[in-house]
mmCIF file of C-alpha atoms in Angstrom:
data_model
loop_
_atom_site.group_PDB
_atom_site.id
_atom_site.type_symbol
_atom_site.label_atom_id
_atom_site.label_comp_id
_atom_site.label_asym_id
_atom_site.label_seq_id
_atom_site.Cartn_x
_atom_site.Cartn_y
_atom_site.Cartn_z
ATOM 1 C CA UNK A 1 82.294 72.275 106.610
ATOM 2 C CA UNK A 2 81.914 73.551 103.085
ATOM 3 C CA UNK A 3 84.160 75.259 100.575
ATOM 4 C CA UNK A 4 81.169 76.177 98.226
ATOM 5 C CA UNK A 5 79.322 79.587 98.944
ATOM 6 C CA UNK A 6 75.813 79.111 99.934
ATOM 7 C CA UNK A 7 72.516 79.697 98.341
ATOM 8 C CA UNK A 8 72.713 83.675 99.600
ATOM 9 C CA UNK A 9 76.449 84.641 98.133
ATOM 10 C CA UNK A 10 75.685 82.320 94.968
ATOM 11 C CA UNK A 11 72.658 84.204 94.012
ATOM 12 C CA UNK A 12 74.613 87.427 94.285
ATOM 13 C CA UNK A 13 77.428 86.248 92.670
ATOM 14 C CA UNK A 14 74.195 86.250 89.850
ATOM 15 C CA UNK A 15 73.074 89.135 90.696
ATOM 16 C CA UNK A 16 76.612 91.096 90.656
ATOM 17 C CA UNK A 17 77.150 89.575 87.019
ATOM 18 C CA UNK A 18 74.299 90.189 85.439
ATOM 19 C CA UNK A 19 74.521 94.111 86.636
ATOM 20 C CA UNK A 20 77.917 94.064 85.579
ATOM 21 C CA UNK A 21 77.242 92.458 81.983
ATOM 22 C CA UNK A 22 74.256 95.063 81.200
ATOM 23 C CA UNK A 23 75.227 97.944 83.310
ATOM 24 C CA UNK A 24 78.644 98.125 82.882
ATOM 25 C CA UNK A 25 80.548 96.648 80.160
ATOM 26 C CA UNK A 26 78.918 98.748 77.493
ATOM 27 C CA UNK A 27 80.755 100.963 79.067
ATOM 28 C CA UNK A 28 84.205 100.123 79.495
ATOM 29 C CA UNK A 29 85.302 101.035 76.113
ATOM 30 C CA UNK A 30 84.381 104.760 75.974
ATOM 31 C CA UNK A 31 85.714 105.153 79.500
ATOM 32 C CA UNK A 32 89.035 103.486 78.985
ATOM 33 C CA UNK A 33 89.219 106.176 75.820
ATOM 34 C CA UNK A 34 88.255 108.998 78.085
ATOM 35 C CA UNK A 35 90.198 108.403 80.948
ATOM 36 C CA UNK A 36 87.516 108.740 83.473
ATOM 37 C CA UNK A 37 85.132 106.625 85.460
ATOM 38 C CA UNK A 38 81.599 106.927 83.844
ATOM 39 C CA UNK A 39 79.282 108.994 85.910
ATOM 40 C CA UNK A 40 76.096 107.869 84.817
ATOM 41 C CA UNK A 41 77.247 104.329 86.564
ATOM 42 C CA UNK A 42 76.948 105.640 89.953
ATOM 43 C CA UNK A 43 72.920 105.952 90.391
ATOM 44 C CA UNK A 44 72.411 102.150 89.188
ATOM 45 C CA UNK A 45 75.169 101.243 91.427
ATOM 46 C CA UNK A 46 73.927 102.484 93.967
ATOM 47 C CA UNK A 47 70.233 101.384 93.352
ATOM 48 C CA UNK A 48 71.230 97.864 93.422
ATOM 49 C CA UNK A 49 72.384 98.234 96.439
ATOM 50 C CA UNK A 50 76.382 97.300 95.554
ATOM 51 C CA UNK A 51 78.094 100.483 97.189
ATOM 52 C CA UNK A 52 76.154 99.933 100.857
ATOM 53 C CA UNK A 53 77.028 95.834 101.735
ATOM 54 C CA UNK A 54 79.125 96.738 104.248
ATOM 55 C CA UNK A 55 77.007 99.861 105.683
ATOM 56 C CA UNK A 56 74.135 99.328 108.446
ATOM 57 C CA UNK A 57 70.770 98.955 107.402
ATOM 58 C CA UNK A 58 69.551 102.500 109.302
ATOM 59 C CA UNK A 59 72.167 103.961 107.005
ATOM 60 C CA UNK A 60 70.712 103.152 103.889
ATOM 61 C CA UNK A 61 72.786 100.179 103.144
ATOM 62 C CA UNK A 62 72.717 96.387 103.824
ATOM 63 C CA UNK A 63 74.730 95.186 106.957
ATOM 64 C CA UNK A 64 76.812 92.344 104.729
ATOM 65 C CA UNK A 65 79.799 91.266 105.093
ATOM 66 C CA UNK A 66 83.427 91.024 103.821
ATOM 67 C CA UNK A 67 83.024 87.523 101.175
ATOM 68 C CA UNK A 68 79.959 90.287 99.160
ATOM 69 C CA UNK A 69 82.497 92.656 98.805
ATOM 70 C CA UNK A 70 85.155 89.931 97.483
ATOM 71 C CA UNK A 71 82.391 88.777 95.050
ATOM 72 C CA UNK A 72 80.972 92.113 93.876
ATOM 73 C CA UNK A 73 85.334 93.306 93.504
ATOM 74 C CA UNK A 74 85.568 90.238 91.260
ATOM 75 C CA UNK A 75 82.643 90.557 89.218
ATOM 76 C CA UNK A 76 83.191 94.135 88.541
ATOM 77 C CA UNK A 77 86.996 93.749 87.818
ATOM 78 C CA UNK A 78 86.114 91.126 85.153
ATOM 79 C CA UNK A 79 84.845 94.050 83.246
ATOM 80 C CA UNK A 80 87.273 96.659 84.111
ATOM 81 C CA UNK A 81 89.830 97.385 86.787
ATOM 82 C CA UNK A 82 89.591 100.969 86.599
ATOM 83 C CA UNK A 83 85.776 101.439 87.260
ATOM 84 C CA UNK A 84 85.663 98.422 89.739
ATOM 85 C CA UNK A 85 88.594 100.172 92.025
ATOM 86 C CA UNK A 86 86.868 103.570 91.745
ATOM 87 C CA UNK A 87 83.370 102.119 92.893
ATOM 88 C CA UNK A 88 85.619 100.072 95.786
ATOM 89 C CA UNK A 89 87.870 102.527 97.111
ATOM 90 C CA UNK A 90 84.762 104.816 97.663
ATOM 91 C CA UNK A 91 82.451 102.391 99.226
ATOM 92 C CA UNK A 92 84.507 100.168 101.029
ATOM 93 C CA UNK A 93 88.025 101.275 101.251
ATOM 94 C CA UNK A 94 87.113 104.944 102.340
ATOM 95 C CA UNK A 95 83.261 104.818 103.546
ATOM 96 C CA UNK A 96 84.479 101.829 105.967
ATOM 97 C CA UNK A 97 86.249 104.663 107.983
ATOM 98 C CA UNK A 98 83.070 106.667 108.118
ATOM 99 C CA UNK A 99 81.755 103.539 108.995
ATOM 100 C CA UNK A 100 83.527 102.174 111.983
ATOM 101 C CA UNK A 101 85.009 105.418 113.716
ATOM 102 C CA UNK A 102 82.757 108.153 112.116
ATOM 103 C CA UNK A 103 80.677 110.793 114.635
ATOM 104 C CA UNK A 104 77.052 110.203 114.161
ATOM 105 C CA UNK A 105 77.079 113.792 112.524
ATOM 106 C CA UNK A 106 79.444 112.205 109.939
ATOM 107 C CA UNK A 107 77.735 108.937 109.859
ATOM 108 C CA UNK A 108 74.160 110.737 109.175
ATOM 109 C CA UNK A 109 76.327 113.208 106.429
ATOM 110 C CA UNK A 110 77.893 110.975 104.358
ATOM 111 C CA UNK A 111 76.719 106.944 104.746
ATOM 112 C CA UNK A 112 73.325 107.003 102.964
ATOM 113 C CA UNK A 113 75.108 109.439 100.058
ATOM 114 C CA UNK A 114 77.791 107.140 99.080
ATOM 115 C CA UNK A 115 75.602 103.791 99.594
ATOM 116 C CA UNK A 116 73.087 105.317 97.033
ATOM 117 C CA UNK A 117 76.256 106.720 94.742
ATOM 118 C CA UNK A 118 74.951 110.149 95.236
ATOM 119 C CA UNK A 119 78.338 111.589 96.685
ATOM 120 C CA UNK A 120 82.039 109.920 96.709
ATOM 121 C CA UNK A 121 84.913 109.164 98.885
ATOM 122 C CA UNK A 122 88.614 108.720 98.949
ATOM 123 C CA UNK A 123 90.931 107.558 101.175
ATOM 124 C CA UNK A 124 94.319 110.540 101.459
ATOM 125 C CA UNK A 125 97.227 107.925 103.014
ATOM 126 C CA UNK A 126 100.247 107.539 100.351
ATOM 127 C CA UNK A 127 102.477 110.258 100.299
ATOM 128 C CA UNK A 128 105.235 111.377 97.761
ATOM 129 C CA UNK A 129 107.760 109.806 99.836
ATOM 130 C CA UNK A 130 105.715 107.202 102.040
ATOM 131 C CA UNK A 131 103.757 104.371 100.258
ATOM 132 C CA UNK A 132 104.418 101.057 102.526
ATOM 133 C CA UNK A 133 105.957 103.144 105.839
ATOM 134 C CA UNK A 134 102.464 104.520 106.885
ATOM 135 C CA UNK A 135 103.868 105.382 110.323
ATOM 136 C CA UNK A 136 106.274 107.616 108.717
ATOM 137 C CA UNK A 137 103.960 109.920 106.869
ATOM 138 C CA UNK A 138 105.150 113.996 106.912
ATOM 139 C CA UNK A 139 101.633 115.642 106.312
ATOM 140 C CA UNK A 140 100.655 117.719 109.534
ATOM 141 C CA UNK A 141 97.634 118.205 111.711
ATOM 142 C CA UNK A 142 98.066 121.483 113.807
ATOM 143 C CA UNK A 143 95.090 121.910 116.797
ATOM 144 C CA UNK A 144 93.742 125.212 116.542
ATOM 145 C CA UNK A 145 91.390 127.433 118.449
ATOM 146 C CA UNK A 146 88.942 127.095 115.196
ATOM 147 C CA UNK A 147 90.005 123.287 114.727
ATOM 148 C CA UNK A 148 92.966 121.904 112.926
ATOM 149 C CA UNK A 149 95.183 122.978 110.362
ATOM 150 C CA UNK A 150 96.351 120.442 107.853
ATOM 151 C CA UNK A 151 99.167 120.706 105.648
ATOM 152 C CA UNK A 152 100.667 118.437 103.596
ATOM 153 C CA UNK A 153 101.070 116.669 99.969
ATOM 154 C CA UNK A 154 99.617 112.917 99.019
ATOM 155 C CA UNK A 155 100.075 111.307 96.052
ATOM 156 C CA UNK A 156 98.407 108.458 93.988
ATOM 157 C CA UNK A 157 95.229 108.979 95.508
ATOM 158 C CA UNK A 158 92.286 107.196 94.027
ATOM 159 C CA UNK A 159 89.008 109.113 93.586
ATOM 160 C CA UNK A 160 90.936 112.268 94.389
ATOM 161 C CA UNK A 161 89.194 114.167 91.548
ATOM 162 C CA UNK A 162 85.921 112.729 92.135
ATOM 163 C CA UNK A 163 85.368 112.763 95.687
ATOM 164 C CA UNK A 164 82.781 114.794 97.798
ATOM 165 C CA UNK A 165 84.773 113.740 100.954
ATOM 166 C CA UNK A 166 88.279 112.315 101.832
ATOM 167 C CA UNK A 167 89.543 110.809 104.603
ATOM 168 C CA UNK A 168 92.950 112.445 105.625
ATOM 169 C CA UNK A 169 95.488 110.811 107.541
ATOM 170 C CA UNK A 170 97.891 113.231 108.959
ATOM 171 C CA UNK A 171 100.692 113.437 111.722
ATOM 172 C CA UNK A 172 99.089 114.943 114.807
ATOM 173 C CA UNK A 173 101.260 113.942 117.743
ATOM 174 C CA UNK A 174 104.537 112.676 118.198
ATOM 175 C CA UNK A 175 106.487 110.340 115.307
ATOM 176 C CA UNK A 176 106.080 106.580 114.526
ATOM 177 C CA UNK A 177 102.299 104.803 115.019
ATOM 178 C CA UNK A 178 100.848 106.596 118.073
ATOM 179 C CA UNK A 179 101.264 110.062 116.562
ATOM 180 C CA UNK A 180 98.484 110.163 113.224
ATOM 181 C CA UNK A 181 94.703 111.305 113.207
ATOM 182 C CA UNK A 182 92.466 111.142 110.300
ATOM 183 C CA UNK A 183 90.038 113.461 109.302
ATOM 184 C CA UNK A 184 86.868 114.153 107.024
ATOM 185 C CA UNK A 185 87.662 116.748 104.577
ATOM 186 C CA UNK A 186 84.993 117.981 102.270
ATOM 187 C CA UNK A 187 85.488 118.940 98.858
ATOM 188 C CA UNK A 188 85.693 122.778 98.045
ATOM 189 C CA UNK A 189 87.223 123.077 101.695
ATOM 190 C CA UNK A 190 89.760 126.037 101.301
ATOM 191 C CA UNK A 191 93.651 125.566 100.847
ATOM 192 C CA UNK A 192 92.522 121.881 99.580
ATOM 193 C CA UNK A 193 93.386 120.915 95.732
ATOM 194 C CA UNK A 194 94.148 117.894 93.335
ATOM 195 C CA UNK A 195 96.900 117.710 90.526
ATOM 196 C CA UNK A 196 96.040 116.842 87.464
ATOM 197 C CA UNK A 197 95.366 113.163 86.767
ATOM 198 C CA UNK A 198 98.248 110.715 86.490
ATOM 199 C CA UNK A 199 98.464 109.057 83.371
ATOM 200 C CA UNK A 200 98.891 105.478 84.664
ATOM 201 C CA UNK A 201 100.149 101.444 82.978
ATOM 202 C CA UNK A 202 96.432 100.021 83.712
ATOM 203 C CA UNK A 203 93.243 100.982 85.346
ATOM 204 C CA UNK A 204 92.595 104.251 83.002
ATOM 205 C CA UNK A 205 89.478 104.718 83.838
ATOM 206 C CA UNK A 206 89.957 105.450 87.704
ATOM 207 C CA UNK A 207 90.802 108.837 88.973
ATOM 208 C CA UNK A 208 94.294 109.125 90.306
ATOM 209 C CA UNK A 209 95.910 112.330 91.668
ATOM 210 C CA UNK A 210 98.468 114.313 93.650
ATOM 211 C CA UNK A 211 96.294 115.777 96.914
ATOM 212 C CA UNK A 212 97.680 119.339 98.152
ATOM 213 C CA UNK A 213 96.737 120.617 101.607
ATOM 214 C CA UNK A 214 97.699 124.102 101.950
ATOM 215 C CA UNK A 215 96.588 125.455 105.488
ATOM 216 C CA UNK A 216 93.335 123.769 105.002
ATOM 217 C CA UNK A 217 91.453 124.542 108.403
ATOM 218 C CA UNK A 218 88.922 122.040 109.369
ATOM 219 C CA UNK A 219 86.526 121.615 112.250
ATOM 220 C CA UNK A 220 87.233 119.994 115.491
ATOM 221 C CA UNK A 221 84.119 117.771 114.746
ATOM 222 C CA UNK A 222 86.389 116.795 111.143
ATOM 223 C CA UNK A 223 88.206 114.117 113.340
ATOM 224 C CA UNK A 224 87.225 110.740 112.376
ATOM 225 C CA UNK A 225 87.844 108.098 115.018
ATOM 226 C CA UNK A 226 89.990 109.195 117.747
ATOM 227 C CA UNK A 227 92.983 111.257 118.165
ATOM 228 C CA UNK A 228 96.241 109.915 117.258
ATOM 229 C CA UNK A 229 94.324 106.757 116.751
ATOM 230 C CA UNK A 230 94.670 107.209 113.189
ATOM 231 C CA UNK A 231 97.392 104.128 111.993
ATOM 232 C CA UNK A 232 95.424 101.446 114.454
ATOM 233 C CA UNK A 233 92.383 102.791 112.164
ATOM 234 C CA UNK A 234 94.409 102.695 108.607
ATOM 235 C CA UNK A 235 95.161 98.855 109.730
ATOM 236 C CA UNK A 236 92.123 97.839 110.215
ATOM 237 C CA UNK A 237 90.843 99.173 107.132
ATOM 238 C CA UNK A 238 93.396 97.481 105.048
ATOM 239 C CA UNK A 239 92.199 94.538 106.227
ATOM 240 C CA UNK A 240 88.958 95.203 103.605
ATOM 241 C CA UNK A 241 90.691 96.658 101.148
ATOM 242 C CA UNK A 242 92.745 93.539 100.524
ATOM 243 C CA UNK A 243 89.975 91.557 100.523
ATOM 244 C CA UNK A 244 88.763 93.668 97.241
ATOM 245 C CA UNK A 245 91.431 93.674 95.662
ATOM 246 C CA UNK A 246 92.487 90.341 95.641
ATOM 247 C CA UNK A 247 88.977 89.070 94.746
ATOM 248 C CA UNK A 248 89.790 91.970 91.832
ATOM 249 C CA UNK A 249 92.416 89.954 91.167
ATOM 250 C CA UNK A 250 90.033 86.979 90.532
ATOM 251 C CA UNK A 251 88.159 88.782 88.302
ATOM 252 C CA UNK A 252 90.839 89.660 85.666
ATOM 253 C CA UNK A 253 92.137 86.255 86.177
ATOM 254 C CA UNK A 254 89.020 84.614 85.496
ATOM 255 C CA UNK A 255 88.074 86.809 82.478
ATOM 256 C CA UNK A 256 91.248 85.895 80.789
ATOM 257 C CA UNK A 257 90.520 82.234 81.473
ATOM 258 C CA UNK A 258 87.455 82.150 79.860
ATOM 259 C CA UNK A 259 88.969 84.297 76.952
ATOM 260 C CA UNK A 260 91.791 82.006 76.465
ATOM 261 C CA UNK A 261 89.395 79.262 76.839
ATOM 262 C CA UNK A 262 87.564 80.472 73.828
ATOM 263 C CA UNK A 263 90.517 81.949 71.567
ATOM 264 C CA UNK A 264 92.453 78.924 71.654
ATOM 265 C CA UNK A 265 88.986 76.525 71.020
ATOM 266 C CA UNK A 266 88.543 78.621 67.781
ATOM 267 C CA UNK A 267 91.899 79.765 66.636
ATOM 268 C CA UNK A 268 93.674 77.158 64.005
ATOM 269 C CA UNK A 269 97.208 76.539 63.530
ATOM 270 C CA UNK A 270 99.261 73.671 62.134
ATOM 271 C CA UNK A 271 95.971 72.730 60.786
ATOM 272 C CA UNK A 272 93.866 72.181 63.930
ATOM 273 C CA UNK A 273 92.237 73.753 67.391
ATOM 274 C CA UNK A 274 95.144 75.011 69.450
ATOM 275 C CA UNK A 275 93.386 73.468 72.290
ATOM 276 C CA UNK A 276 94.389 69.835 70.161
ATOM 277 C CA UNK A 277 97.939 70.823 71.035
ATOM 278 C CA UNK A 278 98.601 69.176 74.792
ATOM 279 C CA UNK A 279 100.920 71.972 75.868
ATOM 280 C CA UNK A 280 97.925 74.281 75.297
ATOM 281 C CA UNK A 281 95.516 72.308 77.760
ATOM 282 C CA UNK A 282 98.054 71.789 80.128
ATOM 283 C CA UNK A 283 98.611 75.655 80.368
ATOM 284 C CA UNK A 284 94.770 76.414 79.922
ATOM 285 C CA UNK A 285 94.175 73.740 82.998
ATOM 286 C CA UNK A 286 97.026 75.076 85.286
ATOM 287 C CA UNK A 287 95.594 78.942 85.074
ATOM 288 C CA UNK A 288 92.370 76.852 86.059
ATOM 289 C CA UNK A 289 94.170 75.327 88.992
ATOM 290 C CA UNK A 290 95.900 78.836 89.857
ATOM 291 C CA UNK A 291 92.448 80.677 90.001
ATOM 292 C CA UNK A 292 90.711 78.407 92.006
ATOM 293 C CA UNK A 293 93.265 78.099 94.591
ATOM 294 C CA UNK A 294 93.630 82.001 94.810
ATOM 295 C CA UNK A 295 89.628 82.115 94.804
ATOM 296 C CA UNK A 296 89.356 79.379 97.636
ATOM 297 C CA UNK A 297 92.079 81.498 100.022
ATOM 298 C CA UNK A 298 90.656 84.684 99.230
ATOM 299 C CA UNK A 299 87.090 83.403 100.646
ATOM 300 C CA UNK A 300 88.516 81.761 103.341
ATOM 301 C CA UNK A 301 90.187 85.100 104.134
ATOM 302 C CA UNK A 302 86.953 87.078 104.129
ATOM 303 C CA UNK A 303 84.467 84.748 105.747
ATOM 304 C CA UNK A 304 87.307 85.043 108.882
ATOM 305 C CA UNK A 305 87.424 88.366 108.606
ATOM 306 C CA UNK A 306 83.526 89.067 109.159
ATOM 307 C CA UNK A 307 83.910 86.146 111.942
ATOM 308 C CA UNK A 308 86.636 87.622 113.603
ATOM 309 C CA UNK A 309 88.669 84.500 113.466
ATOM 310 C CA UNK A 310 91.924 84.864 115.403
ATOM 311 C CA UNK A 311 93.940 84.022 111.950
ATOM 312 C CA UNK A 312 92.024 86.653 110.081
ATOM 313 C CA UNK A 313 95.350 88.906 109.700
ATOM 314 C CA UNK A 314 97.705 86.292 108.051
ATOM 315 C CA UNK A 315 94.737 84.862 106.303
ATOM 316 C CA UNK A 316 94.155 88.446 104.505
ATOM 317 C CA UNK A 317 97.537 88.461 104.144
ATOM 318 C CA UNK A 318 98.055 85.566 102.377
ATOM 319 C CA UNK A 319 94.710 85.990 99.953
ATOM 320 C CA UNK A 320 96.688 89.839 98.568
ATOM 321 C CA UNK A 321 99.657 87.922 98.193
ATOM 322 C CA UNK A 322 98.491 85.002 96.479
ATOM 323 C CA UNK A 323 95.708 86.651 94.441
ATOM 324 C CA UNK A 324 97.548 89.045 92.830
ATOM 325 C CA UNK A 325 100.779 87.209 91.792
ATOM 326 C CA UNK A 326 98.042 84.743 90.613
ATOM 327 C CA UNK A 327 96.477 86.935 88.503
ATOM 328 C CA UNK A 328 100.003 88.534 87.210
ATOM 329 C CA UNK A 329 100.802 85.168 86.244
ATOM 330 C CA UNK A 330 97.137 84.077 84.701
ATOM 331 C CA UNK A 331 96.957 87.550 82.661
ATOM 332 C CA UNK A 332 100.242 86.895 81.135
ATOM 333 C CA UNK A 333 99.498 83.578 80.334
ATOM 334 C CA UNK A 334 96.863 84.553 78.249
ATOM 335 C CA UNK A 335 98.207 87.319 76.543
ATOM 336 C CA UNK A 336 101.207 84.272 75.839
ATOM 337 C CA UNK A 337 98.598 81.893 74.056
ATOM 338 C CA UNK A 338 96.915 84.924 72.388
ATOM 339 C CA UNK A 339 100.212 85.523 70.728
ATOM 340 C CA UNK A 340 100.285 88.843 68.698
ATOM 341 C CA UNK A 341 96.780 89.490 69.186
ATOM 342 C CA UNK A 342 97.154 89.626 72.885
ATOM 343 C CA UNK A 343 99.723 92.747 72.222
ATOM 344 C CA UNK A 344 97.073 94.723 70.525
ATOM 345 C CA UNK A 345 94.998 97.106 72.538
ATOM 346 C CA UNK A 346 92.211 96.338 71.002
ATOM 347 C CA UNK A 347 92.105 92.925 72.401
ATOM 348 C CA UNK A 348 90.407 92.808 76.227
ATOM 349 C CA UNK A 349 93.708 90.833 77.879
ATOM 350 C CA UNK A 350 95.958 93.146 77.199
ATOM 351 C CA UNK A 351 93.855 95.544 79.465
ATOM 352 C CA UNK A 352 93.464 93.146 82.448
ATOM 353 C CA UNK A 353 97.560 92.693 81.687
ATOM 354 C CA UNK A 354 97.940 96.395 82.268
ATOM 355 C CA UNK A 355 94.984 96.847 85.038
ATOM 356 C CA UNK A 356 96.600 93.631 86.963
ATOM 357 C CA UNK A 357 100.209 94.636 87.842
ATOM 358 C CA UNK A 358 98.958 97.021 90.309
ATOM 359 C CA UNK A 359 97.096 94.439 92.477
ATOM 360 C CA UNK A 360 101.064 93.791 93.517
ATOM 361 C CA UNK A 361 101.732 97.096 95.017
ATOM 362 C CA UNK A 362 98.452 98.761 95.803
ATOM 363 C CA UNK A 363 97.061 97.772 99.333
ATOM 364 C CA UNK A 364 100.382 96.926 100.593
ATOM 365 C CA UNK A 365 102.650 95.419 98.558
ATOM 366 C CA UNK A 366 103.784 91.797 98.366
ATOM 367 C CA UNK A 367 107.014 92.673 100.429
ATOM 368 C CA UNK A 368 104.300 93.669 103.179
ATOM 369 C CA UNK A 369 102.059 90.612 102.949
ATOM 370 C CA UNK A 370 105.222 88.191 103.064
ATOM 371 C CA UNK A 371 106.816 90.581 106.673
ATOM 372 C CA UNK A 372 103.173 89.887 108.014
ATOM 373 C CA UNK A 373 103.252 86.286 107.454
ATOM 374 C CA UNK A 374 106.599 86.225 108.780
ATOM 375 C CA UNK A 375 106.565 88.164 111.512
ATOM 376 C CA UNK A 376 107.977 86.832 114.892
ATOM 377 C CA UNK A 377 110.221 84.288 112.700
ATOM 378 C CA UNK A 378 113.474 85.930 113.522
ATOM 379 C CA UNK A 379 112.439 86.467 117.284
#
């Protein structure tokens, strides 16, 4: 058994950060200004091939599995949080769905699209009142004679603005887990519109809105999956999703390691190197330590997740959970040996600061990730 990634996932790890270093970080700077993702980023994206891992081969994409994902999530995210999340959530937070439970009419509709970054998805869960509590989600699914009828308000929905299609879940049947469906809801669909976008602590350069369905009538054929299968299907695709945004996680962590690395090698004070100063490579070493455990969980989590190991749950678990207070803790540290420079805007750690804290809530929270791994304890 190994713990190194082999000759395949290395040379993508390459591949994913040289794209990243000429594609995207000359980049970040104007869209962090303007508050939007930048859409010229798309096309390339999607020519290399980095939105379709997870889709099949006859759909355009290239059949990989969960540990590409976790390496393309950290590459991008050591650039920017807000465009890696907005390239993630479409192709492998919300395309999954299409993915896995889609019709082939909805498979041959939207898969090669979003795997060549020629259309965009989002994923419509978190309501107003409802993050964690999926099950208890309000918005309605009504069968009609034309279809259903969907009514209903979600709210810090990534990609909302952007995306060509969303994936709806709403409350078709009874309360509690049995009772939700999701659906495939084009853009421009009548009774179907976005708030303006929320002005957010970190990733400024995603797309993040209220969702408003008003009456909006879809198709019978709009059902993705199977009826009032809709939370099993949410679960499963979390299991992805944390995967991403742990390994995002990594990426912010180990940008701000290398940073620090190189600020404190450079920057003088009481007449040397900070890195002279013990206390300094004792903090620079335990980041190290920090990363590399979170990095060797969150593989370990994937590579059971695309093998279907039996602890692939609490494995996924654990990677969001340890990832992401990781990171927290890595970021801060940074900014810490910065000093006042790591305050200023201007300076790249106090934007993976900012785009980091999120990692703790989004995806399920740590709260969740600690009830999974202790589920069963009390009996």
């Amino acid at each position: 058994m190994t713990w190194e990634l082999d000759e395949e996932h290395v040379q993508f790890r390459m591949t994913c950060r040289a794209f990243t270093d000429r594609e995207v970080r000359p980049l970040v700077e104007r869209a962090e200004a303007d508050g939007r993702f930048p859409d010229e980023l798309w096309k390339p994206l999607g020519a290399a091939g980095l939105l379709g891992l997870v889709t099949p081969e006859e759909h355009g994409g290239a059949g990989g599995d969960a540990l590409t994902v976790a390496i393309l999530a950290e590459e991008l995210a050591r650039a920017s949080g807000g465009i890696a999340v907005t390239a993630l959530v479409s192709a492998y937070m919300a395309a999954p769905h299409l993915i896995r439970h889609g019709s082939d009419a909805q498979r041959a509709r939207w898969l090669a699209p979003l795997a060549a970054g020629e259309a965009v998805a989002a994923i419509a869960v978190t309501e107003p009142g409802t993050g964690s509590d999926v099950a208890g989600i309000s918005t309605t699914g009504r069968r009609t004679d034309e279809g259903w009828v969907l009514n209903g308000r979600k709210m810090f929905i990534t990609n909302a603005g952007l995306a060509d299609v969303l994936v709806v879940a709403a409350r078709s049947g009874g309360a509690g887990h049995s009772g939700i469906t999701l659906f495939a809801v084009e853009r421009g669909t009548e009774g179907l519109s976005m708030g303006r976008p929320l002005r957010k602590m970190g990733w400024h350069s995603s797309d993040t809105r209220e969702v408003v369905l008003d009456d909006v009538t879809v198709p019978a054929d709009a059902v993705v999956g199977t009826e009032n299968r809709g939370f099993h299907q949410i679960m499963e695709g979390f299991q992805l999703e944390r995967i991403a945004l742990a390994a995002m996680g990594l990426g912010h962590a180990a940008e701000c390691l290398d940073l620090a690395r190189e600020y404190v090698g450079e920057r003088e004070a009481f007449g040397a190197p900070l890195a002279r100063l013990q206390t300094i490579r004792h903090r620079i070493a335990v980041m190290e330590i920090e990363l590399e455990a979170a990095r060797l969980v969150t593989h370990q989590a994937a590579a059971r997740l695309d093998a279907g190991h039996p602890e692939a749950l609490p494995s996924v678990a654990r990677a969001k959970y340890l990832a992401a207070v990781a990171a927290n803790r890595i970021v801060d540290d940074a900014v810490q040996l910065f000093g006042g420079a790591g305050f200023v805007e201007e300076t790249p750690v106090a934007r993976h600061y900012r785009d980091a804290r999120i990692l703790r809530i989004g995806g399920g929270t740590d709260e969740i990730q600690l009830e999974i791994l202790t589920k069963g304890m009390t009996g």
